[in-house]
CSV table of C-alpha atoms in Angstrom, one decimal:
chain,number,residue,atom,x,y,z
Z,26,MET,CA,6.4,3.4,8.8
Z,27,THR,CA,5.7,3.5,12.5
Z,28,THR,CA,3.5,1.0,14.3
Z,29,LEU,CA,0.6,3.4,14.6
Z,30,ARG,CA,0.7,4.5,11.0
Z,31,ILE,CA,0.4,0.9,9.9
Z,32,ALA,CA,-2.4,0.2,12.4
Z,33,ALA,CA,-4.2,3.3,11.5
Z,34,LEU,CA,-4.7,2.0,7.9
Z,35,LEU,CA,-7.2,-0.5,9.4
Z,36,ALA,CA,-9.4,2.3,10.6
Z,37,LEU,CA,-13.0,2.5,9.4
Z,38,ALA,CA,-13.5,4.8,6.5
Z,39,ILE,CA,-15.9,7.7,6.4
Z,40,PRO,CA,-17.4,9.1,3.3
Z,41,LEU,CA,-15.3,11.5,1.2
Z,42,PRO,CA,-15.9,12.9,-2.3
Z,43,VAL,CA,-16.4,10.2,-4.8
Z,44,ILE,CA,-15.4,10.5,-8.4
Z,45,ALA,CA,-18.7,10.7,-10.1
Z,46,SER,CA,-18.7,8.1,-12.8
Z,47,ALA,CA,-16.7,5.4,-14.6
Z,48,GLN,CA,-16.2,8.0,-17.4
Z,49,SER,CA,-14.7,10.5,-15.0
Z,50,ILE,CA,-12.4,7.8,-13.6
Z,51,ALA,CA,-11.2,6.9,-17.1
Z,52,GLY,CA,-10.4,10.5,-17.8
Z,53,VAL,CA,-9.0,11.4,-14.5
Z,54,SER,CA,-5.4,11.1,-15.7
Z,55,ASN,CA,-6.0,14.5,-17.3
Z,56,VAL,CA,-6.9,16.1,-14.0
Z,57,ALA,CA,-4.1,18.1,-12.5
Z,58,VAL,CA,-2.7,17.1,-9.1
Z,59,ARG,CA,-2.8,20.4,-7.3
Z,60,GLY,CA,-0.9,21.1,-4.2
Z,61,THR,CA,-1.8,23.8,-1.6
Z,62,PHE,CA,-0.3,24.2,1.9
Z,63,VAL,CA,-3.4,24.9,4.0
Z,64,HIS,CA,-3.3,21.5,5.8
Z,65,PHE,CA,0.5,21.6,6.0
Z,66,ASP,CA,0.3,24.9,7.8
Z,67,HIS,CA,-2.3,23.2,10.1
Z,68,LEU,CA,0.2,20.5,10.9
Z,69,TYR,CA,3.1,23.0,11.4
Z,70,ALA,CA,3.8,24.5,14.9
Z,71,GLU,CA,6.6,26.1,16.9
Z,72,ARG,CA,7.8,24.9,20.3
Z,73,ASP,CA,10.7,25.5,22.7
Z,74,LEU,CA,13.1,22.6,22.8
Z,75,ASN,CA,16.2,22.7,25.1
Z,76,GLY,CA,15.9,26.5,25.3
Z,77,GLU,CA,15.6,27.0,21.5
Z,78,ARG,CA,12.6,27.9,19.4
Z,79,VAL,CA,12.0,25.2,16.8
Z,80,GLY,CA,9.5,24.1,14.2
Z,81,ILE,CA,7.7,20.8,14.2
Z,82,VAL,CA,5.0,19.0,12.2
Z,83,HIS,CA,2.3,17.0,13.9
Z,84,ILE,CA,2.5,13.4,12.7
Z,85,TYR,CA,-1.1,12.4,13.2
Z,86,SER,CA,-4.2,14.4,12.2
Z,87,GLU,CA,-7.4,12.5,12.7
Z,88,ALA,CA,-10.8,12.8,10.9
Z,89,PRO,CA,-13.3,14.2,11.1
Z,90,ASP,CA,-12.0,17.4,12.7
Z,91,TYR,CA,-8.3,16.7,12.1
Z,92,ARG,CA,-7.2,17.2,15.6
Z,93,PHE,CA,-3.7,15.9,16.6
Z,94,ALA,CA,-2.9,12.6,18.2
Z,95,ILE,CA,0.1,11.2,20.0
Z,96,GLU,CA,1.4,7.6,19.6
Z,97,PRO,CA,2.0,6.5,23.2
Z,98,ARG,CA,5.3,4.6,22.5
Z,99,GLU,CA,6.7,7.2,20.1
Z,100,GLY,CA,5.4,10.8,20.4
Z,101,TYR,CA,3.8,13.5,18.3
Z,102,THR,CA,6.5,14.8,16.0
Z,103,CYS,CA,9.6,13.2,14.4
Z,104,VAL,CA,12.7,13.9,12.5
Z,105,ASP,CA,11.5,11.6,9.7
Z,106,ASP,CA,8.5,13.9,8.8
Z,107,VAL,CA,10.2,17.2,9.7
Z,108,ALA,CA,13.1,16.4,7.3
Z,109,ARG,CA,10.5,15.5,4.7
Z,110,ALA,CA,8.8,18.9,5.3
Z,111,ILE,CA,12.2,20.7,4.8
Z,112,VAL,CA,12.7,19.0,1.5
Z,113,LEU,CA,9.2,20.0,0.4
Z,114,LEU,CA,9.5,23.6,1.5
Z,115,ALA,CA,13.0,24.0,-0.1
Z,116,ALA,CA,11.8,23.0,-3.6
Z,117,GLY,CA,11.8,25.8,-6.0
Z,118,ASN,CA,12.1,29.4,-4.7
Z,119,PRO,CA,10.6,29.5,-1.2
Z,120,ASP,CA,9.1,32.8,-0.1
Z,121,PRO,CA,9.9,34.3,3.3
Z,122,LYS,CA,7.2,32.4,5.2
Z,123,ARG,CA,8.5,29.1,3.9
Z,124,ARG,CA,12.1,30.1,4.5
Z,125,ARG,CA,11.2,30.8,8.2
Z,126,GLN,CA,9.6,27.4,8.4
Z,127,ILE,CA,12.7,25.8,6.9
Z,128,GLU,CA,14.9,27.6,9.5
Z,129,MET,CA,12.7,26.5,12.4
Z,130,LEU,CA,12.3,22.9,11.2
Z,131,THR,CA,16.1,22.6,10.7
Z,132,ARG,CA,16.6,23.8,14.3
Z,133,PHE,CA,14.4,20.9,15.4
Z,134,VAL,CA,16.4,18.4,13.4
Z,135,LEU,CA,19.7,19.8,14.9
Z,136,GLN,CA,18.3,19.4,18.4
Z,137,MET,CA,17.6,15.8,17.8
Z,138,GLN,CA,21.2,14.8,16.9
Z,139,ALA,CA,22.7,12.6,19.6
Z,140,ASP,CA,26.3,12.6,20.8
Z,141,ASN,CA,27.1,9.7,18.5
Z,142,GLY,CA,26.2,11.8,15.4
Z,143,TYR,CA,23.0,9.9,14.6
Z,144,PHE,CA,19.5,11.2,15.3
Z,145,HIS,CA,16.8,10.4,17.7
Z,146,ASN,CA,13.4,10.5,15.9
Z,147,PHE,CA,10.5,11.3,18.2
Z,148,LEU,CA,9.6,14.0,20.6
Z,149,TRP,CA,7.2,13.3,23.5
Z,150,GLY,CA,4.2,15.6,24.1
Z,151,ASP,CA,5.9,17.0,27.2
Z,152,GLY,CA,8.9,18.2,25.2
Z,153,ARG,CA,11.3,15.4,26.0
Z,154,ILE,CA,13.3,13.6,23.3
Z,155,ASN,CA,12.3,9.9,23.1
Z,156,ARG,CA,15.6,8.2,23.5
Z,157,GLU,CA,14.4,4.7,24.4
Z,158,TYR,CA,11.9,3.3,21.9
Z,159,ARG,CA,13.2,1.3,19.0
Z,160,THR,CA,11.9,3.7,16.3
Z,161,SER,CA,13.6,6.6,18.0
Z,162,LEU,CA,17.1,5.2,18.7
Z,163,ALA,CA,20.0,7.3,17.4
Z,164,GLU,CA,21.4,4.8,14.9
Z,165,LEU,CA,21.9,4.2,11.2
Z,166,ASN,CA,18.3,4.0,10.2
Z,167,TRP,CA,15.6,5.8,8.2
Z,168,TRP,CA,15.3,8.9,10.3
Z,169,SER,CA,19.0,9.6,10.4
Z,170,LEU,CA,19.2,9.2,6.6
Z,171,ARG,CA,16.2,11.4,6.1
Z,172,ALA,CA,17.8,14.0,8.4
Z,173,LEU,CA,20.8,14.2,6.0
Z,174,TRP,CA,18.5,14.9,3.0
Z,175,GLY,CA,16.6,17.5,5.0
Z,176,LEU,CA,19.8,19.3,6.3
Z,177,GLU,CA,21.4,19.4,2.8
Z,178,ALA,CA,18.1,20.7,1.3
Z,179,ALA,CA,17.8,23.4,3.9
Z,180,LEU,CA,21.3,24.9,3.6
Z,181,PRO,CA,20.7,27.5,0.9
Z,182,HIS,CA,17.8,29.0,2.9
Z,183,LEU,CA,19.2,29.1,6.4
Z,184,SER,CA,20.6,31.9,8.6
Z,185,PRO,CA,24.4,31.9,8.7
Z,186,ASP,CA,24.5,30.4,12.3
Z,187,THR,CA,22.0,27.7,11.6
Z,188,ALA,CA,23.7,26.9,8.3
Z,189,LYS,CA,27.0,26.4,10.0
Z,190,ARG,CA,25.4,24.1,12.5
Z,191,ALA,CA,23.6,22.2,9.8
Z,192,ARG,CA,26.9,21.7,7.8
Z,193,THR,CA,28.6,20.4,10.9
Z,194,ALA,CA,25.7,18.0,11.7
Z,195,ALA,CA,25.6,16.7,8.2
Z,196,ASP,CA,29.3,16.2,8.0
Z,197,ARG,CA,29.3,14.2,11.3
Z,198,LEU,CA,26.5,12.0,9.9
Z,199,VAL,CA,28.3,11.3,6.6
Z,200,ALA,CA,31.5,10.4,8.5
Z,201,ASN,CA,29.3,7.9,10.5
Z,202,LEU,CA,28.0,6.4,7.3
Z,203,LYS,CA,31.5,5.9,5.8
Z,204,ARG,CA,32.5,4.2,9.1
Z,205,ASP,CA,29.4,2.1,9.8
Z,206,LEU,CA,28.0,0.9,6.5
Z,207,PRO,CA,29.0,-2.8,6.0
Z,208,PRO,CA,32.4,-3.0,4.4
Z,209,GLY,CA,33.2,-4.8,1.1
Z,210,ARG,CA,30.6,-6.1,-1.3
Z,211,GLY,CA,29.3,-9.2,0.4
Z,212,THR,CA,26.2,-11.1,-0.7
Z,213,LYS,CA,23.9,-13.7,0.7
Z,214,THR,CA,21.3,-16.1,-0.8
Z,215,VAL,CA,17.7,-15.9,0.2
Z,216,GLU,CA,15.0,-18.0,-1.5
Z,217,GLY,CA,17.4,-18.5,-4.4
Z,218,LEU,CA,18.1,-14.8,-4.9
Z,219,THR,CA,21.5,-13.3,-4.4
Z,220,VAL,CA,21.3,-10.0,-2.5
Z,221,PRO,CA,23.9,-7.5,-1.4
Z,222,THR,CA,24.8,-7.0,2.2
Z,223,TRP,CA,26.6,-3.7,2.0
Z,224,LEU,CA,23.5,-1.5,2.0
Z,225,PRO,CA,21.9,0.2,5.1
Z,226,LEU,CA,20.3,-2.6,7.2
Z,227,GLU,CA,22.4,-5.0,5.1
Z,228,SER,CA,20.0,-5.3,2.2
Z,229,GLY,CA,17.9,-2.2,2.6
Z,230,ALA,CA,17.7,-0.8,-0.9
Z,231,ASP,CA,14.8,1.4,0.1
Z,232,ALA,CA,16.8,3.0,3.0
Z,233,GLY,CA,19.8,3.1,0.6
Z,234,SER,CA,17.8,5.3,-1.8
Z,235,THR,CA,17.1,7.8,1.0
Z,236,ALA,CA,20.8,7.7,1.8
Z,237,LEU,CA,21.7,8.6,-1.8
Z,238,LEU,CA,19.2,11.5,-1.8
Z,239,GLY,CA,21.2,13.0,1.1
Z,240,LEU,CA,24.6,12.1,0.0
Z,241,LEU,CA,24.3,13.5,-3.5
Z,242,PRO,CA,23.9,17.2,-2.4
Z,243,HIS,CA,26.5,16.5,0.3
Z,244,TRP,CA,29.0,15.5,-2.4
Z,245,GLN,CA,28.0,18.5,-4.6
Z,246,ARG,CA,28.8,20.7,-1.6
Z,247,THR,CA,32.0,19.1,-0.4
Z,248,GLN,CA,33.4,17.5,-3.5
Z,249,ASP,CA,34.8,14.8,-1.2
Z,250,PRO,CA,36.0,11.9,-3.2
Z,251,THR,CA,35.2,9.4,-0.4
Z,252,THR,CA,31.6,10.6,-0.5
Z,253,ARG,CA,31.5,10.1,-4.2
Z,254,ALA,CA,32.8,6.6,-3.8
Z,255,LEU,CA,30.2,5.8,-1.1
Z,256,ILE,CA,27.5,7.0,-3.5
Z,257,GLY,CA,28.8,4.7,-6.2
Z,258,ARG,CA,28.9,1.8,-3.8
Z,259,ILE,CA,25.3,2.3,-2.6
Z,260,GLY,CA,24.2,2.8,-6.2
Z,261,ASP,CA,25.8,-0.5,-7.1
Z,262,GLY,CA,23.9,-2.1,-4.3
Z,263,LEU,CA,20.6,-0.8,-5.5
Z,264,VAL,CA,21.2,-2.1,-9.0
Z,265,ALA,CA,22.0,-5.5,-7.5
Z,266,MET,CA,18.5,-5.5,-5.9
Z,267,GLN,CA,16.8,-5.3,-9.3
Z,268,ALA,CA,14.8,-8.3,-10.5
Z,269,GLY,CA,13.2,-9.3,-13.8
Z,270,ASP,CA,13.0,-7.4,-17.1
Z,271,ALA,CA,10.6,-6.4,-19.8
Z,272,GLN,CA,9.3,-10.0,-20.2
Z,273,ARG,CA,9.9,-11.5,-16.8
Z,274,PHE,CA,8.1,-10.6,-13.6
Z,275,PRO,CA,8.7,-8.4,-11.6
Z,276,HIS,CA,9.7,-6.4,-14.7
Z,277,GLY,CA,12.7,-4.6,-13.4
Z,278,ALA,CA,11.4,-3.8,-9.9
Z,279,PHE,CA,14.0,-2.9,-7.3
Z,280,LEU,CA,13.4,-5.0,-4.2
Z,281,SER,CA,13.1,-3.1,-1.0
Z,282,TRP,CA,14.8,-5.4,1.5
Z,283,GLU,CA,16.2,-8.9,0.9
Z,284,ILE,CA,13.6,-10.6,-1.3
Z,285,ARG,CA,10.7,-8.3,-0.4
Z,286,TRP,CA,9.2,-5.4,-2.4
Z,287,HIS,CA,6.9,-2.9,-0.8
Z,288,ALA,CA,5.7,0.3,-2.4
Z,289,TRP,CA,6.4,2.7,0.5
Z,290,GLY,CA,9.7,4.4,0.4
Z,291,ASN,CA,10.8,2.5,-2.7
Z,292,ALA,CA,12.6,5.5,-4.3
Z,293,GLN,CA,15.5,3.5,-5.9
Z,294,ALA,CA,14.7,4.5,-9.5
Z,295,TYR,CA,14.4,8.2,-8.5
Z,296,ALA,CA,17.7,8.1,-6.5
Z,297,LEU,CA,19.5,6.3,-9.3
Z,298,LEU,CA,18.4,8.7,-11.9
Z,299,ARG,CA,19.7,11.6,-9.9
Z,300,ALA,CA,23.0,9.7,-9.1
Z,301,GLY,CA,23.4,8.6,-12.7
Z,302,LYS,CA,23.2,12.2,-14.0
Z,303,LEU,CA,25.4,13.7,-11.3
Z,304,LEU,CA,28.1,11.1,-11.3
Z,305,GLY,CA,28.0,10.3,-15.1
Z,306,ARG,CA,26.9,6.7,-14.4
Z,307,PRO,CA,24.8,5.6,-17.4
Z,308,ASP,CA,24.5,2.1,-15.9
Z,309,PHE,CA,22.6,3.7,-12.9
Z,310,THR,CA,20.3,5.6,-15.4
Z,311,ALA,CA,19.6,2.5,-17.5
Z,312,SER,CA,18.8,0.4,-14.4
Z,313,ALA,CA,16.4,3.1,-13.2
Z,314,LEU,CA,14.7,3.5,-16.5
Z,315,ARG,CA,14.2,-0.3,-16.7
Z,316,GLU,CA,11.9,-0.1,-13.6
Z,317,VAL,CA,10.1,3.0,-14.9
Z,318,ASP,CA,9.6,1.5,-18.3
Z,319,HIS,CA,8.3,-1.9,-17.3
Z,320,PHE,CA,7.4,-2.2,-13.7
Z,321,TYR,CA,5.3,1.0,-13.3
Z,322,PRO,CA,3.1,0.2,-16.3
Z,323,TYR,CA,2.7,-3.3,-14.9
Z,324,LEU,CA,1.4,-1.8,-11.6
Z,325,LEU,CA,-1.0,0.5,-13.5
Z,326,ARG,CA,-2.3,-2.4,-15.5
Z,327,THR,CA,-2.9,-4.6,-12.5
Z,328,GLY,CA,-4.5,-1.9,-10.2
Z,329,MET,CA,-1.3,-1.2,-8.1
Z,330,ARG,CA,0.2,-3.3,-5.4
Z,331,SER,CA,1.3,-2.9,-1.8
Z,332,ALA,CA,3.9,-5.6,-1.3
Z,333,PHE,CA,5.1,-9.0,-2.4
Z,334,ALA,CA,8.0,-11.4,-1.8
Z,335,LEU,CA,10.0,-13.3,-4.4
Z,336,ARG,CA,11.6,-16.7,-4.7
Z,337,ARG,CA,13.5,-18.2,-7.6
Z,338,ASP,CA,11.4,-20.3,-10.0
Z,339,GLY,CA,13.6,-21.9,-12.7
Z,340,ALA,CA,15.0,-19.1,-14.8
Z,341,GLY,CA,12.4,-16.6,-13.4
Z,342,TYR,CA,10.7,-15.5,-10.2
Z,343,LYS,CA,7.6,-16.4,-8.4
Z,344,ALA,CA,5.7,-14.0,-6.1
Z,345,TYR,CA,4.2,-15.0,-2.8
Z,346,GLU,CA,2.7,-13.1,0.2
Z,347,ALA,CA,1.4,-10.6,-2.3
Z,348,GLU,CA,-0.8,-7.7,-1.0
Z,349,ARG,CA,-2.8,-5.1,-2.9
Z,350,PHE,CA,-3.6,-3.0,0.2
Z,351,PRO,CA,-2.9,-0.7,1.9
Z,352,GLN,CA,-2.1,1.8,-0.8
Z,353,ILE,CA,-0.6,5.0,0.5
Z,354,ALA,CA,0.8,8.3,-0.8
Z,355,TYR,CA,4.3,7.2,0.3
Z,356,GLY,CA,4.0,4.3,-2.1
Z,357,ILE,CA,2.9,6.4,-5.1
Z,358,ALA,CA,5.0,9.6,-4.7
Z,359,PRO,CA,8.4,7.9,-5.3
Z,360,MET,CA,7.1,6.5,-8.6
Z,361,VAL,CA,5.8,10.0,-9.6
Z,362,LEU,CA,9.2,11.5,-8.7
Z,363,ALA,CA,11.0,8.9,-10.8
Z,364,ALA,CA,8.8,9.3,-13.8
Z,365,THR,CA,9.1,13.1,-13.7
Z,366,GLU,CA,12.9,12.9,-13.3
Z,367,ALA,CA,13.0,10.5,-16.3
Z,368,HIS,CA,11.1,13.1,-18.3
Z,369,ARG,CA,13.4,15.9,-17.1
Z,370,GLN,CA,16.5,14.0,-18.2
Z,371,THR,CA,15.3,12.4,-21.4
Z,372,GLY,CA,12.7,14.9,-22.7
Z,373,GLN,CA,10.6,12.0,-23.8
Z,374,PRO,CA,6.9,12.9,-23.5
Z,375,ARG,CA,6.0,9.3,-22.6
Z,376,TYR,CA,7.6,9.7,-19.2
Z,377,ARG,CA,5.5,12.8,-18.5
Z,378,ALA,CA,2.4,10.9,-19.5
Z,379,LEU,CA,3.4,8.0,-17.2
Z,380,ALA,CA,3.9,10.5,-14.3
Z,381,GLN,CA,0.4,11.9,-14.9
Z,382,ARG,CA,-1.1,8.4,-14.9
Z,383,LEU,CA,0.6,7.6,-11.7
Z,384,GLY,CA,-0.4,10.9,-10.2
Z,385,SER,CA,-4.0,10.3,-11.1
Z,386,TRP,CA,-4.1,8.0,-8.1
Z,387,PHE,CA,-4.3,11.2,-6.0
Z,388,THR,CA,-7.2,12.6,-8.0
Z,389,GLY,CA,-9.4,9.5,-7.9
Z,390,SER,CA,-8.1,6.9,-10.4
Z,391,ASN,CA,-7.6,4.3,-7.6
Z,392,PRO,CA,-9.4,1.3,-6.1
Z,393,ALA,CA,-11.4,3.5,-3.7
Z,394,ARG,CA,-12.5,6.0,-6.3
Z,395,ARG,CA,-11.7,8.7,-3.9
Z,396,VAL,CA,-9.6,11.9,-4.1
Z,397,MET,CA,-6.5,11.2,-2.0
Z,398,LEU,CA,-5.0,14.8,-2.1
Z,399,ASP,CA,-7.7,17.4,-1.5
Z,400,PRO,CA,-7.1,20.2,-3.9
Z,401,ALA,CA,-8.7,22.8,-1.6
Z,402,THR,CA,-6.6,22.1,1.5
Z,403,GLY,CA,-3.7,20.0,0.4
Z,404,ARG,CA,-4.9,17.4,2.9
Z,405,GLY,CA,-3.4,14.0,2.0
Z,406,TYR,CA,-5.5,11.1,3.2
Z,407,ASP,CA,-3.7,8.2,5.0
Z,408,GLY,CA,-4.4,5.4,2.6
Z,409,ILE,CA,-6.7,3.1,0.7
Z,410,ILE,CA,-7.5,0.0,2.8
Z,411,ALA,CA,-9.8,-1.9,0.5
Z,412,PRO,CA,-11.8,-1.3,-2.7
Z,413,GLY,CA,-14.0,1.7,-2.0
Z,414,ARG,CA,-12.6,2.3,1.5
Z,415,ILE,CA,-10.0,4.7,2.7
Z,416,ASN,CA,-8.5,5.8,6.0
Z,417,PRO,CA,-9.6,9.5,6.1
Z,418,ASN,CA,-7.0,10.6,8.6
Z,419,ALA,CA,-4.5,13.1,7.1
Z,420,GLY,CA,-1.1,12.9,8.8
Z,421,ALA,CA,2.2,14.5,7.9
Z,422,GLU,CA,3.6,11.7,5.9
Z,423,SER,CA,0.6,11.4,3.6
Z,424,THR,CA,0.2,15.1,3.2
Z,425,ILE,CA,3.9,15.8,2.5
Z,426,GLU,CA,4.2,12.8,0.1
Z,427,GLY,CA,1.1,14.0,-1.8
Z,428,LEU,CA,2.6,17.4,-2.1
Z,429,PHE,CA,5.9,15.9,-3.3
Z,430,ALA,CA,4.0,14.4,-6.1
Z,431,ALA,CA,2.1,17.6,-6.9
Z,432,THR,CA,5.3,19.6,-6.8
Z,433,ALA,CA,7.0,17.3,-9.2
Z,434,LEU,CA,4.1,17.1,-11.6
Z,435,ASN,CA,3.9,20.9,-11.7
Z,436,GLY,CA,7.5,21.0,-12.9
Z,437,THR,CA,9.5,21.8,-9.8
Z,438,PRO,CA,12.2,19.3,-8.9
Z,439,LEU,CA,12.9,18.4,-5.3
Z,440,PRO,CA,16.3,19.5,-3.9
């Protein structure tokens, strides 16, 4: 997450609809998570960029009137959220309006690709690409990996010319990943844990999961054996980042980076389920289901968590620097996606029930007792900052991640 997104979670809350009673909270898991695109369409706009008409989504939308804001070091729109939007819009069978948005948003992503094949992230309010700030450098980082997922998701819905450009851009990026990801299968020891160093950012299992979600459709399209091998290597790295089991904390959780777990972006189980099915890797599937079966119920029993670090403690693990807040849509949606994918692959009703319990966070079964995805507008609020308190802003990340969860719970898989 960007600096402003994290800082914004400390904003003072304003009143929003409260779930009426303890009885309604207990039964809220039966409330459907409904997704509508009214607020998404508020965030969407079209601009000229380098002589081409493109689509963007505004990153920040501030309560109470949901006007837009610009982060002074970064900008007002970014590849990270635009690529998310493409994935959302491409789910299912998009209508002509959504296909146009996919086309225009893809043009934005293409304009942000640098000469080195990676992507700059942010656009300034005056229309210049932010090429200087650390969260906008064209490098092997989250926004470039997200761009790959967005480009591959967009391809079936693009005009011929834009599709050709998107294929070329994605192929350049994948060639970079094959060249630049750490070679071999090295490891290091941190706080008594052995962690891999061949993932993005060395031990970035969270970023690795985003890489997989883009590489899987790329391999389906190209059937390139070196891409398949890269998927397998990243998947092996994610499995190596799993800790604990049914009895031992953290109950099969995939650590995010080195020895730290954080909820946001932790899509390892979801990515491994998809990779396991596509590549015929039952070990990936089993590893993913271990987290879904044991860690997700633990989080539900304990009121969810935001982050913790681990150190070895005898035969087990001990948590430190544990945090319960902030809780954000980007932390809940990956778990909903994994549970719905587990249900899709196994047919077991318990995974559907688990997905609904996780999704009830959006409908008010949460420490704030607030609806976090407004069913009338599709406005996703930016986070729970303490018991009974939320950040009522509704930016692109929270809105799109909430709609990811709603889309999955309504039976439509993401591309």
